[in-house]
Short mmCIF file of C-alpha atoms in Angstrom, two decimals:
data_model
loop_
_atom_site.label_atom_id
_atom_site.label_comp_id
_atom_site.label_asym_id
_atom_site.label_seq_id
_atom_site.Cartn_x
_atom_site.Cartn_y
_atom_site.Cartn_z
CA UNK A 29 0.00 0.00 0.00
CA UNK A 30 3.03 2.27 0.77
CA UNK A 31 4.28 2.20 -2.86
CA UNK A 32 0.77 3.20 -3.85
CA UNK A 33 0.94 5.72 -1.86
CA UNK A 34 3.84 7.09 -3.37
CA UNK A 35 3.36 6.50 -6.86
CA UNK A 36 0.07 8.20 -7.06
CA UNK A 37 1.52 11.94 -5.70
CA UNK A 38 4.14 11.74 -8.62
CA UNK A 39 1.75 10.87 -11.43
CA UNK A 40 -0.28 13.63 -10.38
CA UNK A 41 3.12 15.67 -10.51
CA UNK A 42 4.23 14.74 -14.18
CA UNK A 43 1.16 15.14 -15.66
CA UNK A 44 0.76 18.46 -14.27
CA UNK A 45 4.30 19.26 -15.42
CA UNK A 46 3.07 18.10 -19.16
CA UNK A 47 -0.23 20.06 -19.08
CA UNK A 48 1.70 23.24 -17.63
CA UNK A 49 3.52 23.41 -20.73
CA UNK A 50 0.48 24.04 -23.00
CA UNK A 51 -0.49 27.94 -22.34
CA UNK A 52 -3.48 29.76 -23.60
CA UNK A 53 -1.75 31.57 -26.63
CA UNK A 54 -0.43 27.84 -27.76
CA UNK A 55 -4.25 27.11 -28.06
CA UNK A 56 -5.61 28.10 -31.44
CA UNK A 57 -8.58 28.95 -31.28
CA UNK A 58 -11.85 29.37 -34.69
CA UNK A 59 -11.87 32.52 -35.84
CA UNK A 60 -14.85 34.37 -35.54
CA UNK A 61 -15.75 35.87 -39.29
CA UNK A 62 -19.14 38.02 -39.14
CA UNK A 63 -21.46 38.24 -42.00
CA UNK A 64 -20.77 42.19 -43.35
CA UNK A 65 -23.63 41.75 -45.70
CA UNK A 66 -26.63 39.68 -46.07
CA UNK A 67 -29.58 39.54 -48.34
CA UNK A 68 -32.10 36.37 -48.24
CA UNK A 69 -34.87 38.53 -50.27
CA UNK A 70 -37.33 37.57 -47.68
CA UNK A 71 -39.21 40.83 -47.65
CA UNK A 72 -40.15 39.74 -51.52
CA UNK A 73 -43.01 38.33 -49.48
CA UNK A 74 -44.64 41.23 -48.22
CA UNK A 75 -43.47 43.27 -51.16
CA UNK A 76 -41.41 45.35 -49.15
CA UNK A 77 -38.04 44.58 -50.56
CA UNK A 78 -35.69 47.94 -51.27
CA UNK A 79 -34.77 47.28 -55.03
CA UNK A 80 -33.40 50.74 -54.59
CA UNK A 81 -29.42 49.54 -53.83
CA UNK A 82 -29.45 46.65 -56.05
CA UNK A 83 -28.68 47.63 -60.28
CA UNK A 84 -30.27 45.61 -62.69
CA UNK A 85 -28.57 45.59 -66.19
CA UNK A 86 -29.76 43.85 -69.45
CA UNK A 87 -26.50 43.67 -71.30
CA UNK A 88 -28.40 41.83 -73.95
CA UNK A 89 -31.87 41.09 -74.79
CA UNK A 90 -35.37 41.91 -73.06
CA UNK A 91 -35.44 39.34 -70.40
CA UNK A 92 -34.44 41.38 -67.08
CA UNK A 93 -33.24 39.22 -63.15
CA UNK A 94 -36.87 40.01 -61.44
CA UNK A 95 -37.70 39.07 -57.21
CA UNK A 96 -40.00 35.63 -57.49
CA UNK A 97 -41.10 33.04 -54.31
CA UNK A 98 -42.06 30.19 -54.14
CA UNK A 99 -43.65 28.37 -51.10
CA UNK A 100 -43.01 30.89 -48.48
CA UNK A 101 -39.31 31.49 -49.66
CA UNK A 102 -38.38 34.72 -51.74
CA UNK A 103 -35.40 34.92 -54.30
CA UNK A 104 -34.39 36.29 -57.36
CA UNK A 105 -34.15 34.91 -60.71
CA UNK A 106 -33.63 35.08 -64.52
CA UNK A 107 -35.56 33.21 -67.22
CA UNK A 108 -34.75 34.08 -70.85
CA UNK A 109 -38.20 31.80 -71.31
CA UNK A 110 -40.44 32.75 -74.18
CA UNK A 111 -38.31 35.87 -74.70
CA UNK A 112 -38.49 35.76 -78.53
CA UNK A 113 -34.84 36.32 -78.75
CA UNK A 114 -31.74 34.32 -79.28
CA UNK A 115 -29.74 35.65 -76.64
CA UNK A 116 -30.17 37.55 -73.30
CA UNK A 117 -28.23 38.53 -70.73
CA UNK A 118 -28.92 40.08 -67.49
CA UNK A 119 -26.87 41.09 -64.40
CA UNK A 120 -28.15 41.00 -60.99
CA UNK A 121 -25.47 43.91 -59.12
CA UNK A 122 -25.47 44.26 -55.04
CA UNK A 123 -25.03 47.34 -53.51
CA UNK A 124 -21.20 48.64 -52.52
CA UNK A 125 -20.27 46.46 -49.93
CA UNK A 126 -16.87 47.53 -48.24
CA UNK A 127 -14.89 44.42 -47.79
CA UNK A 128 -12.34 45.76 -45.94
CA UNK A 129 -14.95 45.08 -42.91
CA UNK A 130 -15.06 41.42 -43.77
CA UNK A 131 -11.98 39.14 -41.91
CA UNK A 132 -12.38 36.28 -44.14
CA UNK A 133 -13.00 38.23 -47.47
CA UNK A 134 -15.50 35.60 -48.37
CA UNK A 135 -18.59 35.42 -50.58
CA UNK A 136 -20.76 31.84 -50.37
CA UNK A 137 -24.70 32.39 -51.66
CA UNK A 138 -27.61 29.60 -52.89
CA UNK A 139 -28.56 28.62 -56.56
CA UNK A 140 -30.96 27.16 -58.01
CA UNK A 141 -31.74 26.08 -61.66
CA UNK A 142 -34.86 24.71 -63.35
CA UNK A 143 -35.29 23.70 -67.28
CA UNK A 144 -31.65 24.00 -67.72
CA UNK A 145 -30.23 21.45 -70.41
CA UNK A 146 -27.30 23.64 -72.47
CA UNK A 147 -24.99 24.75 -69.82
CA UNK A 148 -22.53 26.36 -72.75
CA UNK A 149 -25.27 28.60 -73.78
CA UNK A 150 -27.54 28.98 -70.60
CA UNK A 151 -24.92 29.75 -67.66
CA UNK A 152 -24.63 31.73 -64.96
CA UNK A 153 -21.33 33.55 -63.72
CA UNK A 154 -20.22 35.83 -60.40
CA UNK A 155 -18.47 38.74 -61.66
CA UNK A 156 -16.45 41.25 -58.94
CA UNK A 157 -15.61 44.63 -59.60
CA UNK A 158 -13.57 47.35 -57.39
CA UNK A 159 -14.62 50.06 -59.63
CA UNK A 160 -18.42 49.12 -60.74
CA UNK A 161 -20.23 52.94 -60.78
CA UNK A 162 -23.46 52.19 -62.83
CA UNK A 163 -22.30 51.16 -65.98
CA UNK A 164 -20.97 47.26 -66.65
CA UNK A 165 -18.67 48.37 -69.76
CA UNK A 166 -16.57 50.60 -68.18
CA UNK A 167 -15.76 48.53 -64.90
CA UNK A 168 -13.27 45.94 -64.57
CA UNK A 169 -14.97 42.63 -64.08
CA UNK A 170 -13.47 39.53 -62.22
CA UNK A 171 -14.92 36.30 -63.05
CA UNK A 172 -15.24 33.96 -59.70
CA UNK A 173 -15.45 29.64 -59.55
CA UNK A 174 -18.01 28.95 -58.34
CA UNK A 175 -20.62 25.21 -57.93
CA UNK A 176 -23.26 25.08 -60.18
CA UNK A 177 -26.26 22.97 -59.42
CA UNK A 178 -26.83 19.74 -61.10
CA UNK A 179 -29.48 20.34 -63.99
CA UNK A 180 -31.96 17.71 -65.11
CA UNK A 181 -35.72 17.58 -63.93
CA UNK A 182 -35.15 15.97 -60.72
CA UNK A 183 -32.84 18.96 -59.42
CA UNK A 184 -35.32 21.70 -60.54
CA UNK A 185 -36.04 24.61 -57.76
CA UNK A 186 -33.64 22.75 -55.52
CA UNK A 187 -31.21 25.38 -54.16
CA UNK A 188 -27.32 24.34 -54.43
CA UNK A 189 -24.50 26.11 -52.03
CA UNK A 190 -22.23 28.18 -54.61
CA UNK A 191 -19.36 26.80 -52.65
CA UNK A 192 -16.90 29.80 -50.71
CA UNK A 193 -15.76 31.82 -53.06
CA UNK A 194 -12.07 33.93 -51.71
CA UNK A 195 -12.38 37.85 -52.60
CA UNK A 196 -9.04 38.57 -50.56
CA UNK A 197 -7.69 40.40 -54.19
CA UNK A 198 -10.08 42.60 -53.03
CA UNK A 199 -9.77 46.09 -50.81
CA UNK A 200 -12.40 48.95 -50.12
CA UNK A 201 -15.90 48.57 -52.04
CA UNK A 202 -16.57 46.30 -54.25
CA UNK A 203 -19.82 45.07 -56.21
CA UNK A 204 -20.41 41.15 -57.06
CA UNK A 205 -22.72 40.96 -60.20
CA UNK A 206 -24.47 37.55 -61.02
CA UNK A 207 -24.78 37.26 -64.84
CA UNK A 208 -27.03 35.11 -66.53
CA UNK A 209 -27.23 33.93 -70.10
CA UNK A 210 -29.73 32.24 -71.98
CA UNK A 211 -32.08 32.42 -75.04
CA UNK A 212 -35.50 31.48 -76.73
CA UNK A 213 -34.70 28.08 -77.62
CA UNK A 214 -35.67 24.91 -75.45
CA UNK A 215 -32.29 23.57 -75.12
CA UNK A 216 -31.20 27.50 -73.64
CA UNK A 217 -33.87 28.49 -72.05
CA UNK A 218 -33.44 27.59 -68.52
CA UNK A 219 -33.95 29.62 -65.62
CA UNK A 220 -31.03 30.46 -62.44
CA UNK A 221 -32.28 31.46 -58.99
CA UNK A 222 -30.37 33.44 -55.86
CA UNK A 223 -30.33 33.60 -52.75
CA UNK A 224 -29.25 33.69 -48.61
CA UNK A 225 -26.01 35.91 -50.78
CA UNK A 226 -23.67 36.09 -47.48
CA UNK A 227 -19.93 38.24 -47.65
CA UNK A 228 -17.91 37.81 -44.51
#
């Protein structure tokens, strides 16, 4: 019982020599990264929605990005659908968002598709500009990866996560734009939704 005794005081003492050695600042600990700007077009609903900040550009065509809902969820999307013309092309711009606020310099956002069959003709793309002031032609656009969802009937309306796309290239205020391009045919007619957009 004696060596019992003895042994158990110095385990106690080593392994509180090997814990002392770990110190708070040797712990690393998640980073917290707050959301800097957020937009889940909820107030579609109730038709309340500010439009106001947002710039909606048709770069080509008639068919314009327009607020839409569907069971209790509101989004935005773009349908080139029974637009009569071979090609159209619409951006979706937020407002300046200053991403100098962000710590992660991070954009991730939902999309949906439905009807889409001809991804080389009916795509959607993020675009990021530093200099965006009203007009798309004159400011320098950035072209962002990101996931697509899977088309085919059984994935229409289902919403996809666009994956984390990095915007650390970027200082001050930028603008993202969502472009979408499709046509009047069946095969390129297809429609992209967005939403839950989140920069942090």
């Amino acid at each position: 019982m004696k060596k019992i005794k003895y042994i158990l005081p110095a385990v106690l003492m080593l392994s509180g020599l090997m814990t002392s050695c770990v110190t708070e600042d040797d712990q690393e600990l998640p980073q917290y990264n707050p959301v800097i700007f957020y937009e889940d077009f909820q107030t579609i609903l109730t038709d309340s929605f500010d439009a106001t900040p947002w710039t909606i550009v048709n770069e080509e065509g008639s068919k314009s990005w327009f607020s839409n809902s569907y069971r209790e969820n509101g989004y935005f999307e773009f349908s080139p659908f029974n637009s009569g013309e071979n090609l159209n092309i619409s951006w979706m711009i937020t407002p300046s968002i200053n991403i100098d606020e962000a710590n992660a310099k991070r954009l991730i956002f939902k999309v949906a598709q439905h009807h889409v069959v001809d991804t080389t003709n009916n795509y959607l793309v993020v675009m990021v500009s530093d200099n965006f002031s009203g007009d798309i032609t004159t400011a320098t656009w950035v072209e962002k990866n990101i996931t697509l969802p899977p088309t085919g009937s059984a994935k229409n309306y289902d919403f996809y996560n666009s994956g984390v796309v990095d915007l650390s290239e970027f200082s001050g205020n930028i603008h993202i734009g969502f472009k979408a391009v499709g046509g009047t045919a069946t095969v390129n007619a297809g429609a992209y939704q967005i939403d839950d957009i989140k920069v942090f």
